[in-house]
Coordinates of C-alpha atoms in Angstrom, one line a residue:
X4 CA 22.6 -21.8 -29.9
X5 CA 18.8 -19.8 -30.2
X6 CA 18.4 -17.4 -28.2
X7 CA 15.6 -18.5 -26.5
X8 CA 17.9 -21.1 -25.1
X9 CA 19.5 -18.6 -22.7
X10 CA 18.8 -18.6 -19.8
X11 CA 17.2 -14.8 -18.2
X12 CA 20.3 -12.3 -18.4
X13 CA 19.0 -9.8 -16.2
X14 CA 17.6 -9.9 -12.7
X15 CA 13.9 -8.8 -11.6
X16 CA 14.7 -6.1 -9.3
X17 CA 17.4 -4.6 -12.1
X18 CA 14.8 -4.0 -14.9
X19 CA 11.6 -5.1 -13.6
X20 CA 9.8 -4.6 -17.5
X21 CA 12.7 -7.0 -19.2
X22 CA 13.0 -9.5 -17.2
X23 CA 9.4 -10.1 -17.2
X24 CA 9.9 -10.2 -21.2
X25 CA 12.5 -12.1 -20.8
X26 CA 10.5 -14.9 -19.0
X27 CA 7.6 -15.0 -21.2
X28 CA 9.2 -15.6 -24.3
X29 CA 12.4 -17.8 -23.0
X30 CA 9.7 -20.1 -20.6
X31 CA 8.0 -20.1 -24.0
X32 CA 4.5 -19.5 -22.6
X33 CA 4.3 -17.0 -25.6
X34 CA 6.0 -15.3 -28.6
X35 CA 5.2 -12.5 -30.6
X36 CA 2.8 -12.1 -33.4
X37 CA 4.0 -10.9 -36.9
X38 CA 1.2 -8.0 -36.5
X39 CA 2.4 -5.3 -34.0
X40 CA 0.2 -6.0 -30.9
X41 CA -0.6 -9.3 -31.0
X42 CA 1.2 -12.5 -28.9
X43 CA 1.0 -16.5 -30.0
X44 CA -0.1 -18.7 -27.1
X45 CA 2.4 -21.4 -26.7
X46 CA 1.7 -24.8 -25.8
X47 CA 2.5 -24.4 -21.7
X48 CA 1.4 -20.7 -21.8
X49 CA -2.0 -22.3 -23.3
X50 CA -2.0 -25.3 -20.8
X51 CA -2.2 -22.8 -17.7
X52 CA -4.8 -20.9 -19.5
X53 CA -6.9 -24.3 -19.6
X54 CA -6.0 -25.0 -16.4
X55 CA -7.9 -22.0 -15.2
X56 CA -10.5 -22.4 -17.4
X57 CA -11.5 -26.0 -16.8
X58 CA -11.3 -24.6 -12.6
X59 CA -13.7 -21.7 -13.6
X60 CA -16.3 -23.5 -15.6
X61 CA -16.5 -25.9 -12.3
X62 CA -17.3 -23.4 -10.4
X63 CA -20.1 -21.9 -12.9
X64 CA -21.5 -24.7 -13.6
X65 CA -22.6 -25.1 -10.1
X66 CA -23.8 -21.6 -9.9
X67 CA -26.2 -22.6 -12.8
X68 CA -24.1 -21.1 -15.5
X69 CA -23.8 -22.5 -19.0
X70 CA -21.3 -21.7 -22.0
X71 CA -22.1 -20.6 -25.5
X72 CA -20.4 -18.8 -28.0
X73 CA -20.6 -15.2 -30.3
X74 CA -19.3 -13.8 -33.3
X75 CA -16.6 -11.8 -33.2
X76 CA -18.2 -9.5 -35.5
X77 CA -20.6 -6.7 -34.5
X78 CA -22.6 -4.1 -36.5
X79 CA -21.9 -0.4 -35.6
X80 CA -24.9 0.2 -35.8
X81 CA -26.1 -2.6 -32.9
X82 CA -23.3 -1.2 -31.0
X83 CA -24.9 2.7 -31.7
X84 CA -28.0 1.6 -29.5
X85 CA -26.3 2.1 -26.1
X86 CA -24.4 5.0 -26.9
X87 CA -22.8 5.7 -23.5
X88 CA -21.4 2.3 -23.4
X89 CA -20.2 2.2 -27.3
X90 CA -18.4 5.8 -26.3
X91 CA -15.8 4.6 -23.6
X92 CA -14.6 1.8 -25.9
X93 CA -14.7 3.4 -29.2
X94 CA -10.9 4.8 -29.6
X95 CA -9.7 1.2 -29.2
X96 CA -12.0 -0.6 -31.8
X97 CA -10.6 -2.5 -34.9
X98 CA -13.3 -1.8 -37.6
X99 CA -14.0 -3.9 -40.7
X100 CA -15.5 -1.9 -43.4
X101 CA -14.7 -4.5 -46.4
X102 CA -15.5 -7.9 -47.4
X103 CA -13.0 -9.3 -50.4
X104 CA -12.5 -5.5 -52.7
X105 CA -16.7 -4.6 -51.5
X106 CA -17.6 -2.5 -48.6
X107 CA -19.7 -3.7 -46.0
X108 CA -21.5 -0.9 -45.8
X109 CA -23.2 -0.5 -42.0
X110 CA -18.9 -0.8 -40.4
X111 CA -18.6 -3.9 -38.4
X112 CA -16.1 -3.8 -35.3
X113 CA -14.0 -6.5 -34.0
X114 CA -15.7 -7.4 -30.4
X115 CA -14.3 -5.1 -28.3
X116 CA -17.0 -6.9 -25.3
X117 CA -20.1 -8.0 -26.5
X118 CA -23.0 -6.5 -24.1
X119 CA -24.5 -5.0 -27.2
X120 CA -24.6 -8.0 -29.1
X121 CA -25.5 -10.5 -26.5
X122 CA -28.5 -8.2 -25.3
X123 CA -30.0 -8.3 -28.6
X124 CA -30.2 -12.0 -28.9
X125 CA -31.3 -12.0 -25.0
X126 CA -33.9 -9.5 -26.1
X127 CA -35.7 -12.4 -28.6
X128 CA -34.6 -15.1 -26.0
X129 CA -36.6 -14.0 -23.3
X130 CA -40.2 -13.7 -23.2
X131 CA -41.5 -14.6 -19.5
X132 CA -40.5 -15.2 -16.0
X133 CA -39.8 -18.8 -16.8
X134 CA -36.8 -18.0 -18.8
X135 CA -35.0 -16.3 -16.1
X136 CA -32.4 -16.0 -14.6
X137 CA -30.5 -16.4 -18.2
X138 CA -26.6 -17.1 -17.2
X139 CA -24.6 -17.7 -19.9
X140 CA -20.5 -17.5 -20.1
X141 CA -18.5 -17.1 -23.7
X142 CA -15.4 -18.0 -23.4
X143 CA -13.9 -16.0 -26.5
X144 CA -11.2 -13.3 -27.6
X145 CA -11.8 -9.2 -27.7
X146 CA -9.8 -6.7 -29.6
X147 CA -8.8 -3.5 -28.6
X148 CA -6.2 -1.2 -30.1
X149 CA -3.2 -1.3 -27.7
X150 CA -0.4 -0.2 -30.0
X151 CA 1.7 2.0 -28.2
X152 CA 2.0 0.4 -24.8
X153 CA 2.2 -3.4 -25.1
X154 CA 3.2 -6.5 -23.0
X155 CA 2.3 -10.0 -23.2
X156 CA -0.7 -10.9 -21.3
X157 CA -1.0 -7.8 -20.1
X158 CA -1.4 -5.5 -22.6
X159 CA -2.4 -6.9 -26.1
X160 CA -4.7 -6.2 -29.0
X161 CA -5.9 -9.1 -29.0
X162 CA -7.1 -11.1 -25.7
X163 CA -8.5 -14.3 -24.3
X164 CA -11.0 -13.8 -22.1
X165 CA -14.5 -15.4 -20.2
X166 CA -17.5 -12.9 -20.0
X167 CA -20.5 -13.9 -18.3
X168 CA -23.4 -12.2 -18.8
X169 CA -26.7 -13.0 -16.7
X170 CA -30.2 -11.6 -17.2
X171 CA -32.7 -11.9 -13.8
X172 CA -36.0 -11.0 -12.7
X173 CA -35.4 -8.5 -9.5
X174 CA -32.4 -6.6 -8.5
X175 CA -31.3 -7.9 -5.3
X176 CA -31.0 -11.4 -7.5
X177 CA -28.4 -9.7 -9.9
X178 CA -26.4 -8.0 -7.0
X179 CA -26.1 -11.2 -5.2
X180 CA -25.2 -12.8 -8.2
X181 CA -22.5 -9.7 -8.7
X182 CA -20.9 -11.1 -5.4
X183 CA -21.1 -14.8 -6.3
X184 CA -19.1 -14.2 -9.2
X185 CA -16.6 -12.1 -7.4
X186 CA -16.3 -14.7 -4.4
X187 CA -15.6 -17.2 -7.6
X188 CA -13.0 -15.1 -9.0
X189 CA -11.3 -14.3 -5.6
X190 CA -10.8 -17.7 -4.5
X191 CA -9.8 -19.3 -7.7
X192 CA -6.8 -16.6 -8.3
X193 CA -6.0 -17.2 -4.4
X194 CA -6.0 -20.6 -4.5
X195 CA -4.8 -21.8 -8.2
X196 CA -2.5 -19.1 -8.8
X197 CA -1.4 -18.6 -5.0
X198 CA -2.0 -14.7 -6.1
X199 CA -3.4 -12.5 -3.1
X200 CA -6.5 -9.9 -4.0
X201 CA -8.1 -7.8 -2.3
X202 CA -12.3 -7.4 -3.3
X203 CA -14.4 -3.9 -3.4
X204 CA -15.8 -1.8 -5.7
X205 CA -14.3 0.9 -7.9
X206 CA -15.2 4.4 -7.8
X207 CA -17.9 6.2 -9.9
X208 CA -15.2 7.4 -12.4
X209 CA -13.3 4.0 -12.8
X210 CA -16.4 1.9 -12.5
X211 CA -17.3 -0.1 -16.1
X212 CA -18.7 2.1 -19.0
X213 CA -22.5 1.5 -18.9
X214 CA -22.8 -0.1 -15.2
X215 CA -24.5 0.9 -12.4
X216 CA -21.4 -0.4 -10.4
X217 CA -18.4 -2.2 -10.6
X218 CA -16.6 -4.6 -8.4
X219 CA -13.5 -5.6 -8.8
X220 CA -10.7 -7.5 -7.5
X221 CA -7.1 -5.9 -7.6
X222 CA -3.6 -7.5 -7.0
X223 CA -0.3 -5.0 -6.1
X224 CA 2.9 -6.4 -8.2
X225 CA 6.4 -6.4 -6.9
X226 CA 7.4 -3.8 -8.8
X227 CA 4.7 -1.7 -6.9
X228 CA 1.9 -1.7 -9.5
X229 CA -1.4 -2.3 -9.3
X230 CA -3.2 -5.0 -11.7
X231 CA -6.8 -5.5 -12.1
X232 CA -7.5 -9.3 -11.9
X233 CA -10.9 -9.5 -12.6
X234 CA -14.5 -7.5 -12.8
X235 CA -17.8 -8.4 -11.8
X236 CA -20.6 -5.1 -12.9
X237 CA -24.3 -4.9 -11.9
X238 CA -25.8 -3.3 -14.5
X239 CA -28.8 -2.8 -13.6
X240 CA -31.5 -1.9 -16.4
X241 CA -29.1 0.3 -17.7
X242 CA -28.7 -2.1 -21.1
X243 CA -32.1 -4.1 -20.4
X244 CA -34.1 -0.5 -21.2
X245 CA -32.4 0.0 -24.5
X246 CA -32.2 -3.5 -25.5
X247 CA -35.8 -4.4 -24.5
X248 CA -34.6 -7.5 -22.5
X249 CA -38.0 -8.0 -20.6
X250 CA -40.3 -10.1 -19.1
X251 CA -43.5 -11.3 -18.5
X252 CA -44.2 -11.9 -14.9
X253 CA -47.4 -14.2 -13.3
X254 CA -49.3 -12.0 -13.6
X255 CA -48.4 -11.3 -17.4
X256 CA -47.4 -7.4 -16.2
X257 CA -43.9 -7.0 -18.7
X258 CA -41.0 -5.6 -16.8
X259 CA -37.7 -4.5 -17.5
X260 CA -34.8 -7.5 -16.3
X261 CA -31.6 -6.8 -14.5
X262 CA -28.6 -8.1 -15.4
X263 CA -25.1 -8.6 -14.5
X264 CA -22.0 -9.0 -16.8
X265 CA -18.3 -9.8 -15.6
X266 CA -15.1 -11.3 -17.1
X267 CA -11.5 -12.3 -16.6
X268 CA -8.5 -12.4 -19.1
X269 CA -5.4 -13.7 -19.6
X270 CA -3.3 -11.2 -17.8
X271 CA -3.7 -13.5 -14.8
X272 CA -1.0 -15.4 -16.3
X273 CA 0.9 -12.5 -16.1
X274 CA 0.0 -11.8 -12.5
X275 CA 1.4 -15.5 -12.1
X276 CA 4.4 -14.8 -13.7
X277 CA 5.0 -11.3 -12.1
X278 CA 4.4 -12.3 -8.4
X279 CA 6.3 -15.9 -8.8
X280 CA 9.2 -15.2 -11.0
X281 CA 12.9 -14.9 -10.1
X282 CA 16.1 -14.6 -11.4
X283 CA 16.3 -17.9 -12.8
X284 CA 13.1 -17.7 -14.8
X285 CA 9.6 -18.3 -13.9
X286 CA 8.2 -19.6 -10.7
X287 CA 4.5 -22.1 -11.6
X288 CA 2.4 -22.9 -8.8
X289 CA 1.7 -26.9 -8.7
X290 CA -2.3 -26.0 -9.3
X291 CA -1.7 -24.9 -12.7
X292 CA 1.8 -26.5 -13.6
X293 CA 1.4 -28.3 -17.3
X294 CA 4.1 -30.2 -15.7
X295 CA 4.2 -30.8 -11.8
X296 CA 7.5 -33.5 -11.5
X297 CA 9.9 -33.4 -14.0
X298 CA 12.4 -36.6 -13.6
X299 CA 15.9 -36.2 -14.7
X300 CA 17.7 -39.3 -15.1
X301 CA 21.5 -38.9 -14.9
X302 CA 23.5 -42.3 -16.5
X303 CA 27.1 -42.1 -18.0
X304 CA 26.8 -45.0 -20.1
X305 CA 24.1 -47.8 -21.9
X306 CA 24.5 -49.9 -18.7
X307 CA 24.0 -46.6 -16.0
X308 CA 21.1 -45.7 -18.7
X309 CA 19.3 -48.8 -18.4
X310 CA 19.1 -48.8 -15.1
X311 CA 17.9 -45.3 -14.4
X312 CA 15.9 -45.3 -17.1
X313 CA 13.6 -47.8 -16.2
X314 CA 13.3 -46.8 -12.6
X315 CA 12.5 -43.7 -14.1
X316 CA 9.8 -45.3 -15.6
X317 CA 8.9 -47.1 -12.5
X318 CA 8.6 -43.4 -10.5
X319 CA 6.4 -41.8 -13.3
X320 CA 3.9 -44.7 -13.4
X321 CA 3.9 -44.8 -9.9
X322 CA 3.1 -40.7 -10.0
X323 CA 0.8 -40.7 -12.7
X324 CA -1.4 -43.2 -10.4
X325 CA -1.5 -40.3 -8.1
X326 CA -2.9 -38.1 -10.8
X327 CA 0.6 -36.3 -11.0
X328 CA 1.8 -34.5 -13.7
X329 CA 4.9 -36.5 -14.8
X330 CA 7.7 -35.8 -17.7
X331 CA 10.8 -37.9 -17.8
X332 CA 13.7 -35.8 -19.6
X333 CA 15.1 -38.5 -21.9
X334 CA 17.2 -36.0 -24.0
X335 CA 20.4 -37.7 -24.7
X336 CA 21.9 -34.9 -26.6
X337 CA 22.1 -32.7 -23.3
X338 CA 24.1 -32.6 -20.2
X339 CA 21.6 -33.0 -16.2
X340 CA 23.0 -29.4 -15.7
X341 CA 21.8 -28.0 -18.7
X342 CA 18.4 -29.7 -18.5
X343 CA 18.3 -28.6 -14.3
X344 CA 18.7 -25.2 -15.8
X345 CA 16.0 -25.4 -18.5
X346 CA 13.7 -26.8 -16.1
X347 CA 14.2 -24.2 -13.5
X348 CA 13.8 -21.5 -16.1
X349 CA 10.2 -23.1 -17.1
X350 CA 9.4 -23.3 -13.2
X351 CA 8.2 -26.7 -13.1
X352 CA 7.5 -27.6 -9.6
X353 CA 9.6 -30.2 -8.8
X354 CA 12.7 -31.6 -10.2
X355 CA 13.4 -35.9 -9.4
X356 CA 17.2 -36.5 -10.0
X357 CA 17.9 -39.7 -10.1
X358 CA 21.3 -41.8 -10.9
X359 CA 23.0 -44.8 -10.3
X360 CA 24.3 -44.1 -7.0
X361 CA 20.7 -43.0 -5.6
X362 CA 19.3 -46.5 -6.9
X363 CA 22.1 -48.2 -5.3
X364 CA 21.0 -46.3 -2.2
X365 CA 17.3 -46.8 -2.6
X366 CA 16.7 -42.5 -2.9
X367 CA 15.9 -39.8 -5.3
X368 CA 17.1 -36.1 -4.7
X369 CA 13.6 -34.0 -5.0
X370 CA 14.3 -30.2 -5.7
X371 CA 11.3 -27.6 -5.1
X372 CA 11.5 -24.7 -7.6
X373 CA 10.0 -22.5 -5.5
X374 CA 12.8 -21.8 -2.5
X375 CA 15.4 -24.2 -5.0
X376 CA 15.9 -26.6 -1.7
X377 CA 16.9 -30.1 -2.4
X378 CA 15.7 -33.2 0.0
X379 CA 16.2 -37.0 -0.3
X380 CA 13.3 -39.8 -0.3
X381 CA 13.6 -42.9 0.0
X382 CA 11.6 -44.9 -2.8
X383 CA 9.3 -45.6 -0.4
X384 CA 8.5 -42.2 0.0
X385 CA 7.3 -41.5 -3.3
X386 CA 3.7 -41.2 -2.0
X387 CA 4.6 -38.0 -0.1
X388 CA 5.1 -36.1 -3.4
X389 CA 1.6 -35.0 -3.6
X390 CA 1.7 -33.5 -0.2
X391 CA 5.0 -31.7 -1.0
X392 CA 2.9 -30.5 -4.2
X393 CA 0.3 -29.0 -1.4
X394 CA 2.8 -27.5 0.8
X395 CA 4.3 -25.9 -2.3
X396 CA 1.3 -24.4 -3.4
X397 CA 0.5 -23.0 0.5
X398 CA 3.5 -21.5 1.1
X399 CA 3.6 -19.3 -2.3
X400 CA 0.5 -18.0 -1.5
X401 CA 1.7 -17.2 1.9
X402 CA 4.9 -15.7 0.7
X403 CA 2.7 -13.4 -1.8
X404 CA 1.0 -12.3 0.8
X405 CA 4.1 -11.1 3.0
X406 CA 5.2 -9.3 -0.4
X407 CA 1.7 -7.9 -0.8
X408 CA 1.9 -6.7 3.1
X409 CA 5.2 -4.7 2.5
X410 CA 4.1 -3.0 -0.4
X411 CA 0.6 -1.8 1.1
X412 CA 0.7 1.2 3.7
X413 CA -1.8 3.4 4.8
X414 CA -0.9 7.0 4.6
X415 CA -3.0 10.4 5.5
X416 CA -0.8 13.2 4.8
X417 CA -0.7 14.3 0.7
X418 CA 2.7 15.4 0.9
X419 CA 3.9 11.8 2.3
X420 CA 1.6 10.2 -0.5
X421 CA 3.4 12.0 -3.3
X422 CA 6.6 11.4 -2.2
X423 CA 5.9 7.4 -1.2
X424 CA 3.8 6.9 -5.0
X425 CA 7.1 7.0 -7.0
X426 CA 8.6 4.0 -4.9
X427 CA 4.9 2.4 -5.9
X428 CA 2.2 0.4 -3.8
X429 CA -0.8 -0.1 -2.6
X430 CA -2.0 3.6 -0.4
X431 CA -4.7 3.5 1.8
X432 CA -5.8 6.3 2.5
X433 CA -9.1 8.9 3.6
X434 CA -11.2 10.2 0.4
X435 CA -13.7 12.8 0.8
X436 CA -16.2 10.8 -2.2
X437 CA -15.6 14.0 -4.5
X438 CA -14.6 12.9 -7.7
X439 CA -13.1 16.7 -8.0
X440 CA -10.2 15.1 -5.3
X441 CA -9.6 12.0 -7.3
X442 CA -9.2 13.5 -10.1
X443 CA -6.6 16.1 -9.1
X444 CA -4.6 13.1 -7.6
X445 CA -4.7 11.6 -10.7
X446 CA -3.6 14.6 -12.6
X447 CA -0.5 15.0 -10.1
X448 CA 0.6 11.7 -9.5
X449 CA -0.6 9.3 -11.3
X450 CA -2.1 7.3 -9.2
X451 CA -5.9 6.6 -9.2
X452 CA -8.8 4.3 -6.9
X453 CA -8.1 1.0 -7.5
X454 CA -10.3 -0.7 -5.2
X455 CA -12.9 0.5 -2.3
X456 CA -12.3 -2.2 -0.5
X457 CA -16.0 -3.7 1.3
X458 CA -16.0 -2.5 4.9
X459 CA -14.0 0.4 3.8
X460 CA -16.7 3.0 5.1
X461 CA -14.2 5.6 7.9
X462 CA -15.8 9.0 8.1
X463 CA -13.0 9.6 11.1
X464 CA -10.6 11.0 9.0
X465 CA -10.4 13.8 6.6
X466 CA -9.8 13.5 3.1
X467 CA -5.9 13.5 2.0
X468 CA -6.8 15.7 -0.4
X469 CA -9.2 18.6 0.2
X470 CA -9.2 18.1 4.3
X471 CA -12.9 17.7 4.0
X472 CA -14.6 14.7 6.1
X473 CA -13.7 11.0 4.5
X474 CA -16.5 8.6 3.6
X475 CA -14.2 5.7 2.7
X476 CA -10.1 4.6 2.9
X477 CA -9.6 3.5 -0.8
X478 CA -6.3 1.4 -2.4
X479 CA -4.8 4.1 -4.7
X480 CA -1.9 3.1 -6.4
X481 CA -0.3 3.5 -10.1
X482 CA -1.2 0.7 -12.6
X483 CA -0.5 -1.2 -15.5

């Protein structure tokens, strides 16, 4: 028997790090790449990705945003013209520097992001107010050089990603275009992935290399990490000035544009897997679930087979007209246990058994992955499935949330925060502003700002590190 056919041999609150390993590959979302670094999308790990991406571009298009594409190839010295920004990402860029046994001569780096090279070609693309706002999305990969420290989805060398970039003509248009985004990002996670996040902004230090500010939407795991979900920068003119992305107003007076960029990755489908999962194998939400229903038909001979085969049909017709995602297991070769187990291990919603005594009785036995309950319905019934699917999907989100609740406290004295950071979690607590105090609390436990949450201002307290006066109550928290 392969290996990946076991089931997971080790439970989630045993060794949090390999039983998430465990589920990714033996789910078979994704497997490793023969280069050190890398992972292979697998057809269901794929499917959820698609899922999410078909939801997103929805939601942009309505916003007024279109989709186009870039090389993944950029010259260094294109990305040498915003220096600051080049800087922060420059340890983790792949470099090309031959073509066949020539060298390139000017290096060319493997798209670590692509502000640089999307700000040229906005540079020749825009000429005049009429052009603007520009909002464009790529949906693409980047490469950075995680060696040392990697995990599928969430730490790779090589990502899928969406990054939106959007050029417009005054400020307070690109900040509330920031926020649109960010409302975008929030409510798809919430409501597709049943994932809880909580919005803000990050801190001057954390913010994005090049940005005037960042927001940012952060998740807490169950094992008491925090995970980034999403970002959404206003940059400001801060790339528009050494780009020369401007334009022409009315009055033909040329002005400098603002712009906004912001981007999600697949490590969602790691925050999916992390906040779901369970000892039997990973948990999907019915939103993003290449399969929603799988039917298992259980016969002991041709007659029996017949039989629950074709009302097996019958139910995934009948499904499918509901726009249900349907899968009849018709492997003979394997026992109903060993297929409830496979299923359960791939977290398909629900399960339909179904065998000769059921049709005799005019029921199915339904079985929700999420809480592993088992119900009856009567054939009739078969039109509540889709509202079961619903139910599903609310009550994971609400149960995330409880989880998120217990590992979030708010704590103001330093000693209690160092002891408390080692169990992990999201702290909330009093910061002075001074990047002198988050520093040190980095350097001694840590843990850094994850998120100023919006209405976060509290200048009641004093800071937890340097007893001065707070300005804010920030998430810290330790993170992957």
């Amino acid at each position: 028997m392969n290996k990946e056919d076991i089931g997971i041999t080790i439970s989630k609150k045993e060794d949090f790090s390999e039983w998430y390993t465990q589920v990714v590959l033996k789910a078979k979302l994704a497997d490793y790449a023969p280069v050190k670094g890398l992972i292979v999308l697998r057809p269901d790990g794929y499917s959820i990705w698609e899922s999410l991406r078909n939801t997103f571009d929805k939601k942009f298009s309505k916003n007024g945003v279109r989709n186009g594409f870039l090389p993944v190839l950029i010259p260094e010295s294109l990305l040498g013209k915003e220096q600051k920004h080049f800087a922060g990402f420059n340890p983790e860029v792949f470099w090309v520097t031959h073509s066949g046994e020539n060298e390139v001569g000017d290096r060319l780096a493997l798209r670590p992001t692509s502000e640089t090279l999307a700000y040229t070609l906005y540079s020749k693309w825009i000429q005049s107010w009429r052009d603007l706002p520009l909002k464009i999305n790529f949906w693409n990969t980047a490469l950075r050089a995680e060696i040392k420290a990697t995990k599928p989805f969430l730490r790779t060398s090589e990502f899928l990603w969406q990054e939106g970039h959007t050029v417009h003509t005054t400020k307070e248009e690109a900040e509330e275009e920031v926020l649109k985004i960010l409302d975008i990002y929030k409510k798809t996670v919430e409501e597709e992935l049943a994932i809880p996040v909580t919005t803000g902004k990050k801190s001057e230090k954390e913010k994005f290399v090049g940005a005037a500010y960042t927001t940012t939407m952060e998740s807490i795991m169950p094992d008491g990490k925090a995970l980034q979900m999403g970002t959404s920068h206003f940059l400001g003119q801060n790339f528009s000035k050494p780009f020369e992305v401007k334009f022409a107003d009315k009055d033909n007076i040329e002005h400098f544009a603002w712009q906004t960029s912001w981007g999600i990755s697949w490590r969602l489908i790691g925050a999916m897997i992390m906040t779901h999962g369970d000892d039997q194998g990973l948990v999907l939400p019915p939103k993003v679930a290449p399969i929603q229903v799988v039917i298992v038909p259980i016969y002991k001979n041709e007659e029996s087979k017949n039989k629950v085969m074709t009302k097996s049909q019958e139910i995934l017709d009948k499904l499918e007209l509901q726009n249900i995602r349907t899968h009849v297991d018709d492997r003979d070769e394997l026992s109903p246990g060993y297929k409830f187990n496979d299923w359960e291990l791939k977290g398909i919603p629900i399960r339909i058994e179904i065998g000769p005594k059921d049709i005799e009785k005019q029921t199915i036995v339904v079985a929700t992955r999420y809480n592993r309950e088992k119900t009856n319905l009567g054939f009739d019934e078969i039109t509540k499935i889709p509202d079961i699917l619903e139910k599903i999907q609310h009550n994971m989100l609400e149960a995330a949330k409880i989880q998120a609740e217990k590992n979030t406290k708010e704590i103001t004295d330093y000693s209690e925060f160092k002891s408390n950071i080692e169990k992990g979690g999201f702290f909330k607590s009093p910061w002075c502003g001074k990047i002198e105090c988050e520093e040190k609390i980095k350097e001694e436990t840590s843990a850094d700002i994850r998120v100023i949450p919006f209405d976060s201002e509290d200048s009641s307290r004093k800071c937890i590190y340097c007893q001065e006066q707070s300005i804010s109550m920030p998430i810290f928290a330790r993170g992957y």
